Short mmCIF file of C-alpha atoms and ligand atoms in Angstrom, two decimals:
data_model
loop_
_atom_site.label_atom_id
_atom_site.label_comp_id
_atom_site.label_asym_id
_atom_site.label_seq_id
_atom_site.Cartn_x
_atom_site.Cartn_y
_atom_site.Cartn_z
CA UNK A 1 170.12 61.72 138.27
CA UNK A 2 171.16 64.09 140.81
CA UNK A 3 172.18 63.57 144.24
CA UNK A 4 170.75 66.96 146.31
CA UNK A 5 172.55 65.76 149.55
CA UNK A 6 173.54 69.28 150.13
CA UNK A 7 170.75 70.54 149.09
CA UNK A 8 168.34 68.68 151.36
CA UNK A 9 170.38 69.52 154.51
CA UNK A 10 168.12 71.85 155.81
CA UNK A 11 165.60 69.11 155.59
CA UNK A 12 167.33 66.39 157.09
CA UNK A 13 167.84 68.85 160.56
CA UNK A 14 164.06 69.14 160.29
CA UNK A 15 163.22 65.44 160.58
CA UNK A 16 160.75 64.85 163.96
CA UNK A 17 162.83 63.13 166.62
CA UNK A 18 159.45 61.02 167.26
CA UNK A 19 159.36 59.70 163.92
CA UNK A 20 162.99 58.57 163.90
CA UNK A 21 163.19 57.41 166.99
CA UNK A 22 159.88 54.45 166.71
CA UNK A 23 162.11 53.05 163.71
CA UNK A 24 165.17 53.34 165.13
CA UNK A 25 166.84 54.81 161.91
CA UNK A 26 170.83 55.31 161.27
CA UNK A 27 169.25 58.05 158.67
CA UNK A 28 167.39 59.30 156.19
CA UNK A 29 168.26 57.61 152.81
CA UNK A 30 169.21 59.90 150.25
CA UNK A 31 166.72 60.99 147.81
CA UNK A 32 167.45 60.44 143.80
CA UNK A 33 166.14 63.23 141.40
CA UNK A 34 165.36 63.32 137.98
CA UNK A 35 164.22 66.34 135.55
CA UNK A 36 164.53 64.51 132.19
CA UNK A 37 160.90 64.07 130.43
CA UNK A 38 162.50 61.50 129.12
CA UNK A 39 160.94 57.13 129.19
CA UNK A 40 163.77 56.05 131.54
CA UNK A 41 165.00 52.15 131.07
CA UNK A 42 163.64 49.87 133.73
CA UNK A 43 164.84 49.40 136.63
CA UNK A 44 166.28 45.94 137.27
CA UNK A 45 166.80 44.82 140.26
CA UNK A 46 169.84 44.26 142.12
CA UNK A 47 168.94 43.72 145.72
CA UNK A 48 165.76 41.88 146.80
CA UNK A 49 163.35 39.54 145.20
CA UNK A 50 163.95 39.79 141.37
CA UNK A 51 160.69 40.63 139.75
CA UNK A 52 160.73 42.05 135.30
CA UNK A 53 160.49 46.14 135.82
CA UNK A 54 158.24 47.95 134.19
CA UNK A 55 159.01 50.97 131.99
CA UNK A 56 156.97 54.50 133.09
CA UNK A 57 156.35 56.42 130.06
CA UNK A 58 157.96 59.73 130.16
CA UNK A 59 159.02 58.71 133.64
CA UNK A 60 161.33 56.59 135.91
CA UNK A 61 161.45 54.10 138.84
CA UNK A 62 162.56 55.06 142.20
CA UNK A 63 165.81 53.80 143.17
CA UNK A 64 165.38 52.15 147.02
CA UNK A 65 168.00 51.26 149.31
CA UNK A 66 167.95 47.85 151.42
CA UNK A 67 168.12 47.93 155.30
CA UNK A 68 167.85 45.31 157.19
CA UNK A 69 165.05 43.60 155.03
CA UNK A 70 163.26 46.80 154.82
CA UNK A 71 163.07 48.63 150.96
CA UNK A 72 163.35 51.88 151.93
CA UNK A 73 162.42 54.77 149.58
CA UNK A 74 162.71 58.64 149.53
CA UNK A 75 160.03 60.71 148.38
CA UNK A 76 160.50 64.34 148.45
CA UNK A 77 157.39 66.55 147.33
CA UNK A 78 158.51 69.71 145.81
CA UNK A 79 157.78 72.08 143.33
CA UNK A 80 158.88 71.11 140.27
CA UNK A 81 159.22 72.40 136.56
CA UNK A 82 158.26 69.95 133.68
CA UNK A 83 157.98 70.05 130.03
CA UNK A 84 154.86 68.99 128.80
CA UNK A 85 156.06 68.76 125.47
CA UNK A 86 159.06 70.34 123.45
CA UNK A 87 157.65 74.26 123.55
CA UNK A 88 155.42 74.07 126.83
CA UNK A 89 157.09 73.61 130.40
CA UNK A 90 154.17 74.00 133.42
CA UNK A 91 155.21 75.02 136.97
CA UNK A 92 153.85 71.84 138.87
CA UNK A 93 154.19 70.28 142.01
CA UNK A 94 155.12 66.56 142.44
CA UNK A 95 157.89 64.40 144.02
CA UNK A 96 161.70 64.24 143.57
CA UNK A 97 161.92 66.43 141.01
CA UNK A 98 159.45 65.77 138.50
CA UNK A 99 155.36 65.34 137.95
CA UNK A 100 154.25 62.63 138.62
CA UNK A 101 156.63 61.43 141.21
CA UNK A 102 158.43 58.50 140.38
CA UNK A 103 156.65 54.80 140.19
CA UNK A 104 157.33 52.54 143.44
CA UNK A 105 158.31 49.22 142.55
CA UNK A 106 158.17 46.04 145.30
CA UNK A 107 157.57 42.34 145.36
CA UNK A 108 154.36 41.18 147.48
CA UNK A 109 155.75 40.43 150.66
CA UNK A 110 157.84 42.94 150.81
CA UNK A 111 158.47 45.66 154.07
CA UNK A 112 158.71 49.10 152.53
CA UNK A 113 159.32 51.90 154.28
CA UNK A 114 159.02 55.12 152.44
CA UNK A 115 160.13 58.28 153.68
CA UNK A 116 157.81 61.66 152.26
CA UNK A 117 159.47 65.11 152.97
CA UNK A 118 157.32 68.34 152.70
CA UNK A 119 159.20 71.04 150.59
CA UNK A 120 156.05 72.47 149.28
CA UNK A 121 154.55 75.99 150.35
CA UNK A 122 152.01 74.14 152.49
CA UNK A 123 150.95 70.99 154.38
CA UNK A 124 150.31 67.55 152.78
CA UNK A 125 150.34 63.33 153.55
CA UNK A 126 150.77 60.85 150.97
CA UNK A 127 147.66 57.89 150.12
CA UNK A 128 148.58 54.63 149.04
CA UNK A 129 146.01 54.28 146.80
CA UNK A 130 144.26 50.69 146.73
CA UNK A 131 147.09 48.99 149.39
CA UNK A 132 146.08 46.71 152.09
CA UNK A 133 147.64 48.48 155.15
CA UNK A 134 147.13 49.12 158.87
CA UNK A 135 144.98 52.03 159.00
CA UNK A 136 147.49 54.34 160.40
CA UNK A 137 149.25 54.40 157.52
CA UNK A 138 146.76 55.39 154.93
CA UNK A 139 147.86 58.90 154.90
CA UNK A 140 144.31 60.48 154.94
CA UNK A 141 145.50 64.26 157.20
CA UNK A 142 143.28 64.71 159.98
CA UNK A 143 141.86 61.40 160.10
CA UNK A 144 144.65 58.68 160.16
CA UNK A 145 147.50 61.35 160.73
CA UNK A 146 148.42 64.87 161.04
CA UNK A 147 149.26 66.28 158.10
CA UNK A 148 153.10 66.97 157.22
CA UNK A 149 153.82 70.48 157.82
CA UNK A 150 156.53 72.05 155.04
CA UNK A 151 159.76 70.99 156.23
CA UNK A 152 158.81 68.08 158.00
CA UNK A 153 159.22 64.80 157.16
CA UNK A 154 157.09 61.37 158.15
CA UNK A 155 157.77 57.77 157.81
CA UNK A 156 155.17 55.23 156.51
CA UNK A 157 155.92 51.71 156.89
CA UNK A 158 153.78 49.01 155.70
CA UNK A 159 153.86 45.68 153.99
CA UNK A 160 152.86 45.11 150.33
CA UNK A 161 150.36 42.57 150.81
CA UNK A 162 148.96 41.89 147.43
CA UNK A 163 150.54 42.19 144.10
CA UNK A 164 148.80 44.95 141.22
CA UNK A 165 149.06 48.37 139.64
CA UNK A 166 148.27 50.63 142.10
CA UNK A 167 148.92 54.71 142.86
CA UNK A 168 149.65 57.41 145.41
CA UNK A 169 148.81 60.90 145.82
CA UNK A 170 148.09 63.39 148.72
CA UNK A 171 144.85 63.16 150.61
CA UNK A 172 145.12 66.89 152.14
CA UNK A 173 143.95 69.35 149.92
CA UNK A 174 144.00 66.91 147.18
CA UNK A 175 141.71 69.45 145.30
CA UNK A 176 144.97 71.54 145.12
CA UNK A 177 147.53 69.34 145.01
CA UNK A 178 145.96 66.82 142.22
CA UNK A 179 145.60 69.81 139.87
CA UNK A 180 149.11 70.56 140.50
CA UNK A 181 150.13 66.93 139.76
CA UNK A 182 151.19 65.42 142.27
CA UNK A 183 150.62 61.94 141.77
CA UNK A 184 152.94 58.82 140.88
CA UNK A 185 152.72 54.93 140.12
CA UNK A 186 152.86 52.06 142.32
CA UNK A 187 153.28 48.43 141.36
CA UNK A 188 153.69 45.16 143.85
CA UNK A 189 155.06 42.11 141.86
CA UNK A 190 153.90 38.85 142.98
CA UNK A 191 156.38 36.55 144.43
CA UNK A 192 155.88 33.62 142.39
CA UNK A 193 154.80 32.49 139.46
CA UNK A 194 150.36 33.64 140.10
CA UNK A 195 147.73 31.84 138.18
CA UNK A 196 146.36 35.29 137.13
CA UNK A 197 149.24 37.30 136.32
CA UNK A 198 151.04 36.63 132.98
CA UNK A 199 154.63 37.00 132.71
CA UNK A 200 154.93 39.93 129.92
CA UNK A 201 157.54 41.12 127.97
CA UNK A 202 156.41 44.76 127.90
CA UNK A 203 155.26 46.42 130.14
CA UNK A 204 154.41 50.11 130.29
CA UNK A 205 152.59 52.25 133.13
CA UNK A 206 150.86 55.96 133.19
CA UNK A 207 148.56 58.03 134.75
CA UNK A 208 146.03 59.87 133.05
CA UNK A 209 146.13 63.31 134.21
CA UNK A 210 144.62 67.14 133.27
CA UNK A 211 145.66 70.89 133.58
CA UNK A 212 144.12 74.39 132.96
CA UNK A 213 146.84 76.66 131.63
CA UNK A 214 146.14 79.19 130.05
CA UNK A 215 148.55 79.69 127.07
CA UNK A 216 151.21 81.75 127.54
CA UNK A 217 151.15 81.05 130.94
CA UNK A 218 152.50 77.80 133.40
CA UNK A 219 150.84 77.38 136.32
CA UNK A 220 147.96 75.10 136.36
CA UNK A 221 144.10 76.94 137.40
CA UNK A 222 143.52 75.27 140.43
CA UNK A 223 139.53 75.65 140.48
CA UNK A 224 138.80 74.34 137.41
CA UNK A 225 136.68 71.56 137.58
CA UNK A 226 135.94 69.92 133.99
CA UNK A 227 137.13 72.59 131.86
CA UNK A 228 140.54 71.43 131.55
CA UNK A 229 143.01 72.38 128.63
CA UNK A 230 145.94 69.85 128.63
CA UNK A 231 144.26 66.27 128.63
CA UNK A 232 148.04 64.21 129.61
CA UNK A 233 149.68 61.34 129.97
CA UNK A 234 152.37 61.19 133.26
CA UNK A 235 151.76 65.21 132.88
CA UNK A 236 152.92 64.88 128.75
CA UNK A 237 150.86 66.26 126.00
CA UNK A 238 151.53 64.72 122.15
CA UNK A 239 153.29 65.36 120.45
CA UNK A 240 155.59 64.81 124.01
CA UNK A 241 154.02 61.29 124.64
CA UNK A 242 157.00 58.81 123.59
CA UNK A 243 155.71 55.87 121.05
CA UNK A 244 155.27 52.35 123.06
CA UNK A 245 157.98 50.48 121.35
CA UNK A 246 158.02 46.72 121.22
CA UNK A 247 158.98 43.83 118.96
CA UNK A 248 156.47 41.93 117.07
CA UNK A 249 155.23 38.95 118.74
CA UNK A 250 155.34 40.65 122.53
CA UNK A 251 153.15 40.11 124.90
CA UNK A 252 152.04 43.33 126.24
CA UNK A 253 151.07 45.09 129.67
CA UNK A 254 149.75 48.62 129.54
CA UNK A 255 148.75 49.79 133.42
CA UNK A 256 146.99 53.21 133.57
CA UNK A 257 145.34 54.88 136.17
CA UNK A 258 142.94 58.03 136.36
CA UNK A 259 143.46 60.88 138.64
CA UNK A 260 141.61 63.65 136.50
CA UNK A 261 137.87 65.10 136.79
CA UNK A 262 136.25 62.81 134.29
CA UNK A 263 136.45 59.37 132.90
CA UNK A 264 138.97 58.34 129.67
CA UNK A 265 137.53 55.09 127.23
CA UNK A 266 141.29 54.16 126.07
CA UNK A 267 141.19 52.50 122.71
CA UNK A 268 144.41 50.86 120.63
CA UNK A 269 144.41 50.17 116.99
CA UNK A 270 145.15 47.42 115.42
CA UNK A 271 144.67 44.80 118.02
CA UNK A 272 142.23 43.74 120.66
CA UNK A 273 142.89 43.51 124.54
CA UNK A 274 141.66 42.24 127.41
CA UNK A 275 141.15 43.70 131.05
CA UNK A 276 143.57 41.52 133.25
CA UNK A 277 143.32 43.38 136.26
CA UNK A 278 142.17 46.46 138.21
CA UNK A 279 143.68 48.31 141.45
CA UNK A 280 141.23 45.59 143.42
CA UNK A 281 143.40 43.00 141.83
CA UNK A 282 143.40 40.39 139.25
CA UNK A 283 140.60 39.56 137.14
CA UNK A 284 139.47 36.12 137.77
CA UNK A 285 140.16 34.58 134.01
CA UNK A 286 136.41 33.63 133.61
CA UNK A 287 135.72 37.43 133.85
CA UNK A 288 137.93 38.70 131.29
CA UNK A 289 136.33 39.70 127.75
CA UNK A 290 138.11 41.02 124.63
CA UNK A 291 137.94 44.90 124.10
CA UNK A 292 139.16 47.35 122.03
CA UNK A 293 139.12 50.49 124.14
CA UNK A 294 138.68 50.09 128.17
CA UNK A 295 137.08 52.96 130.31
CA UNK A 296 139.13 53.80 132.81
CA UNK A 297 136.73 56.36 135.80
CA UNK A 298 138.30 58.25 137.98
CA UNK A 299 139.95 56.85 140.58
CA UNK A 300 140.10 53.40 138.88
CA UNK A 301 143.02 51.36 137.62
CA UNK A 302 142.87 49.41 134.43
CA UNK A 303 145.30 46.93 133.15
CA UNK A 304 145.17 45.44 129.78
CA UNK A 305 147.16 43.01 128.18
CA UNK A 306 147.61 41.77 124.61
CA UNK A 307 149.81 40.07 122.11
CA UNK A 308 151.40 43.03 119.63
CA UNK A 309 151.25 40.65 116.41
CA UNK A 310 150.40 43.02 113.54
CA UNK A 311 153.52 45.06 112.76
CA UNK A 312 153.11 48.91 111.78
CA UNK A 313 152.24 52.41 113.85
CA UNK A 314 149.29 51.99 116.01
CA UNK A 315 147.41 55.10 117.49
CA UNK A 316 146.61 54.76 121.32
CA UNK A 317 144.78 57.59 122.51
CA UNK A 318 141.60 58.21 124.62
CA UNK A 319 138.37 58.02 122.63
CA UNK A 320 136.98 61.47 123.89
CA UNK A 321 137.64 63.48 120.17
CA UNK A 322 138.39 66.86 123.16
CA UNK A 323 140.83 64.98 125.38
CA UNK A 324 143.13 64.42 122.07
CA UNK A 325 143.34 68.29 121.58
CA UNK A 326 146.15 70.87 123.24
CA UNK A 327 144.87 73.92 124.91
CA UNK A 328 141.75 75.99 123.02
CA UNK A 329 138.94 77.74 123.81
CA UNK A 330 135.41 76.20 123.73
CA UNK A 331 133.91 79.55 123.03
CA UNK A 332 134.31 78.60 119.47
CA UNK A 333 131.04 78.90 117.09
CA UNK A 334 130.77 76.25 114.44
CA UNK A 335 131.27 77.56 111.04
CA UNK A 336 130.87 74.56 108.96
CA UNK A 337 128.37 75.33 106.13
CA UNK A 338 128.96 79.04 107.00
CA UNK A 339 130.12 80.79 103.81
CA UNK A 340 131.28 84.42 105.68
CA UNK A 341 133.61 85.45 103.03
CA UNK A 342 132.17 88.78 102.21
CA UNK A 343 131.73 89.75 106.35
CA UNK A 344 135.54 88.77 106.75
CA UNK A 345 136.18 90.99 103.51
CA UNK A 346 134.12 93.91 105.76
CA UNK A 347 136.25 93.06 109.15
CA UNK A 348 139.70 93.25 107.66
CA UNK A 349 139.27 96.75 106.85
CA UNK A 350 139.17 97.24 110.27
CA UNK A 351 141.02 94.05 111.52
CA UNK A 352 144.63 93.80 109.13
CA UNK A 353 145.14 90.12 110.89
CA UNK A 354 141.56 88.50 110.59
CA UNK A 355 141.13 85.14 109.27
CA UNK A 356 138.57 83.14 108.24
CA UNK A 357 138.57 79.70 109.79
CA UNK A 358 136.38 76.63 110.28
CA UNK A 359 134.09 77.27 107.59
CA UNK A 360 135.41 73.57 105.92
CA UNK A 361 135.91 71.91 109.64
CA UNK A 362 138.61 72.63 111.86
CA UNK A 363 141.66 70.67 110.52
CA UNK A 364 143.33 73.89 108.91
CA UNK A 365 144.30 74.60 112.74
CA UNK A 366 146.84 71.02 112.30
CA UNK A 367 148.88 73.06 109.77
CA UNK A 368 148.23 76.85 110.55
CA UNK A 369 150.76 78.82 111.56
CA UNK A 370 149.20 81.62 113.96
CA UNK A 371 151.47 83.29 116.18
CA UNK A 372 150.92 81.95 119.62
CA UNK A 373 152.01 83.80 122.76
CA UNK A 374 155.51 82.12 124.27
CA UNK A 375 155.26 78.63 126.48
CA UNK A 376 151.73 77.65 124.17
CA UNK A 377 151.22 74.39 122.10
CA UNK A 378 149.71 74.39 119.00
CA UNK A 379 145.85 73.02 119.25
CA UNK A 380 146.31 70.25 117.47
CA UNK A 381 150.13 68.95 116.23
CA UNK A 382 152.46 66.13 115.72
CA UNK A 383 154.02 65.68 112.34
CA UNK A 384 153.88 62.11 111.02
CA UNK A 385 155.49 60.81 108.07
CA UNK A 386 152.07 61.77 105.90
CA UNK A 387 151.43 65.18 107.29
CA UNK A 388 150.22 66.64 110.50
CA UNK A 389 148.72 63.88 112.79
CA UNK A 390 146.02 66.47 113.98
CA UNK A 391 146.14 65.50 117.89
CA UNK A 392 147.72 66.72 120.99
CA UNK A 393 146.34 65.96 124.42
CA UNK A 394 146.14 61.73 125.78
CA UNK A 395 147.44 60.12 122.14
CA UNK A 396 150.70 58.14 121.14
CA UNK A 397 152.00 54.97 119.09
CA UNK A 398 152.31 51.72 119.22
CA UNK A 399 155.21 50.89 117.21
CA UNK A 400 155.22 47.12 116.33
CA UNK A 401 158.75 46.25 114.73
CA UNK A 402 159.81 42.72 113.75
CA UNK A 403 163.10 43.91 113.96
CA UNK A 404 163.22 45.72 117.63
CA UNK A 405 165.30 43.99 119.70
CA UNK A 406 164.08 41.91 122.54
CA UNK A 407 164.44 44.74 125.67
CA UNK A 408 165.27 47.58 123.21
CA UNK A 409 162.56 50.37 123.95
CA UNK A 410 163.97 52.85 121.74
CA UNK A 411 162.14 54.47 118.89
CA UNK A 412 162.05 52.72 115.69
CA UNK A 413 161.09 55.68 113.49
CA UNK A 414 157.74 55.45 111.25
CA UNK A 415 156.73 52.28 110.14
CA UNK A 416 157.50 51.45 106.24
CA UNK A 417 154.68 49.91 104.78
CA UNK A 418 155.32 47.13 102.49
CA UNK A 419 154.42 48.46 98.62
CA UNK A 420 150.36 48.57 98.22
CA UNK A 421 149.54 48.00 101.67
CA UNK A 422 148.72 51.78 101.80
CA UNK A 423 144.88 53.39 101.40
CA UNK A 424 146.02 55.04 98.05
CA UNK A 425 144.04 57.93 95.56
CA UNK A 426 141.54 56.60 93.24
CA UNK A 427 142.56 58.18 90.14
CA UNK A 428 140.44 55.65 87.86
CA UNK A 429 136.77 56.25 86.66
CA UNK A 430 133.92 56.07 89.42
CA UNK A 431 132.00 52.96 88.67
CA UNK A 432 128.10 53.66 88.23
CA UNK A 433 126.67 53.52 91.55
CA UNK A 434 124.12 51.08 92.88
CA UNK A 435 120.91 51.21 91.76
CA UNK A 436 117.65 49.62 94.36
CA UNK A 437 115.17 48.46 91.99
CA UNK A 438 113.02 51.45 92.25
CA UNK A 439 115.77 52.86 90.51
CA UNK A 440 116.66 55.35 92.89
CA UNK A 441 120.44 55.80 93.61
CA UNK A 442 121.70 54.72 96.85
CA UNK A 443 123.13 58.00 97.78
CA UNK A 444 121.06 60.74 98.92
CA UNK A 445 121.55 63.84 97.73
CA UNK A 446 122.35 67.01 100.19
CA UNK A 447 121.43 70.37 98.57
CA UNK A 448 122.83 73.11 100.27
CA UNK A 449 120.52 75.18 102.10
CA UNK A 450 119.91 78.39 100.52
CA UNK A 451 118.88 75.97 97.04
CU1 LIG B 1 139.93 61.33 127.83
#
């Protein structure tokens, strides 16, 4: 982490004498950076109500300091330049260095007061998405405040009522600024033990977010409005989602919320979940139902929970087949079936670098090697330890391990499979198939079309 004390001089100066003065501030606390992609350790606690942290993947906890009973935090939206994943770095916007901003951690009960300073080319207000909180201080511009002119910076002050997974983000020009990524994680702790919320020992938070870049380019298309390329995770693409990593036997949190265009059915292998709570709150327990993959709409919060009991490499992805895909074009014609040997023949006399694709189904793009113009991520990628996983976009692993260590979130490797336990070739003869009693076979037969 970096300390930018000099570098946010300028910014200090600029701080409205109004705002300052109706909190009677000694000064501005000094806000923490952090460029590193990297799944940062959790943040324990040293000062304030001890609560178990939870670990933002690909991200990191804001650091607060204590005054006078108040948690103060620092929140500087800026400009900012992140990797996606190893290859690909966007120019995005966010907070404190990074997209998204860093996750806000308090205990219900708590007094926060959370400084936002404006270093971006234009206007904006922070929304504390799903808080209770006196009006003024939902950060809607032009209708609960002015918005924060570049330079400036505001004060909101407020007191975490009830405990959940909740978010921020700007509500000025959110079109904008949401497509730039500017977005980050908020989570109240209860106080005391709560009849609906389970102690865990995992637990892992993310937003679901989406960019247009166009490859070989890194600033997001602000106008899209479905069409999106990069379907992410805390602004990470796969093969630059880190693996969940917990020890057999945990029980398990995952909090995710959606701030893209469309809506994400998030589905885990291997194990089923249940829906323990939403950015309205806990779910009462008679509400709850077993799922394997949870929609989570836009604008909605979803928290699942579950007991990681079967050891091995999960996939955890979103369902939509597109959203678990790097950047292509849609503009694509199917080619399955098509047998266009003889036209390509025709076109590389004119074309040296033509290639026939897609006429067996699009998985040769996994493993292709095309030359792709600089800061662009292969379609599809991610080696595992049996060849190319064939996904980019919202998809990572669960890695179960008996042997991780209780609070150890580092990366196991791949999973070794105990000898058998693997879908293996057939090499034997092909028993006679079934037969009905009409004594046709139970497989139908597909002739190709031109028979
Ligand atoms: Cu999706």
């Amino acid at each position: 982490m970096v300390s930018r004390r000099n570098f946010l001089g300028g910014a200090t100066a600029a701080v409205s004498a109004a705002a300052v003065s109706k909190v009677a501030l000694a000064a501005l606390p000094e806000p923490v950076i952090q460029t590193k992609p990297d799944t940062m350790p959790p943040l324990v606690p040293n000062t304030g109500r001890p609560y178990n942290p939870v670990v933002t993947l690909n991200g990191w906890t804001c650091p607060w300091r204590m005054n006078n009973n108040v948690k103060e935090f620092h929140l500087v939206a800026e400009p900012v330049l992140r990797e996606m994943a190893p290859g690909m770095k966007a120019r995005l916007w966010g907070y404190n260095g990074q997209s998204p901003g860093p996750t806000i951690e308090v205990v219900e009960g708590d007094r926060v007061r959370i400084f936002v300073t404006n270093k971006l080319p234009e206007h904006t207000s922070v929304h504390w998405h799903g808080q209770r909180l006196p009006n003024g201080m939902d950060g809607v511009s032009g209708l609960t405040q002015p918005a924060i002119q570049p330079g400036k910076t505001f004060v909101y002050e407020f007191v975490a009522r009830r405990p959940g997974t909740f978010m921020y983000h700007p509500h000025a020009d959110e079109m904008t600024q949401m497509a730039m990524g500017m977005m980050g994680l908020w989570i109240t702790h209860p106080k005391q033990k709560h009849p609906l919320i389970d102690t865990v020992d995992r637990d892992f938070c993310f937003l679901l977010n989406a960019y247009d870049i166009e490859p070989g380019s890194a600033t997001p298309k602000i106008m899209t409005m479905l069409d999106f390329n990069l379907w992410s995770w805390n602004s990470r693409v796969f093969p630059g989602i880190d693996s969940l990593n917990v020890r057999q036997g945990d029980k398990v949190r995952l909090r995710m919320g959606n701030l893209t265009m469309t809506n994400h059915p998030i589905h885990l292998h291997g194990h089923e979940f249940t829906v323990t709570g939403t950015d309205g709150g806990p779910v009462p327990k008679s509400a709850r139902w077993p799922e394997v993959t949870t929609d989570v709409a836009v604008g909605q919060m979803r928290q699942v929970e579950f007991v990681a009991d079967e050891e091995g490499d999960w996939a955890f992805h979103c369902h939509k087949s597109h959203h678990t895909m790097n950047a292509m074009g849609h503009g694509v014609p199917t080619m399955i079936g098509v047998e266009h040997k003889e036209v390509a023949r025709e076109i590389t006399q004119l074309i040296p670098d033509y290639m026939v694709m897609g006429e067996s189904g699009m998985a040769e793009m996994g493993a292709m090697e095309m030359p792709l113009p600089d800061n662009t991520l292969p379609m599809m990628t991610g080696e595992g330890p049996f060849g190319s996983v064939e996904m980019g976009g919202m998809f990572s692993v669960l890695k179960v391990r008996r042997d991780q260590k209780r609070g150890d979130y580092s990366n196991p490797g791949w999973y070794k499979h105990p000898s058998g336990s693997n879908a293996f070739e057939w090499t034997g003869a092909l028993p006679d198939p079934a037969r009905t009693s009409t004594g046709v076979t139970s497989r139908t037969r597909i002739l190709p079309i031109s028979a």
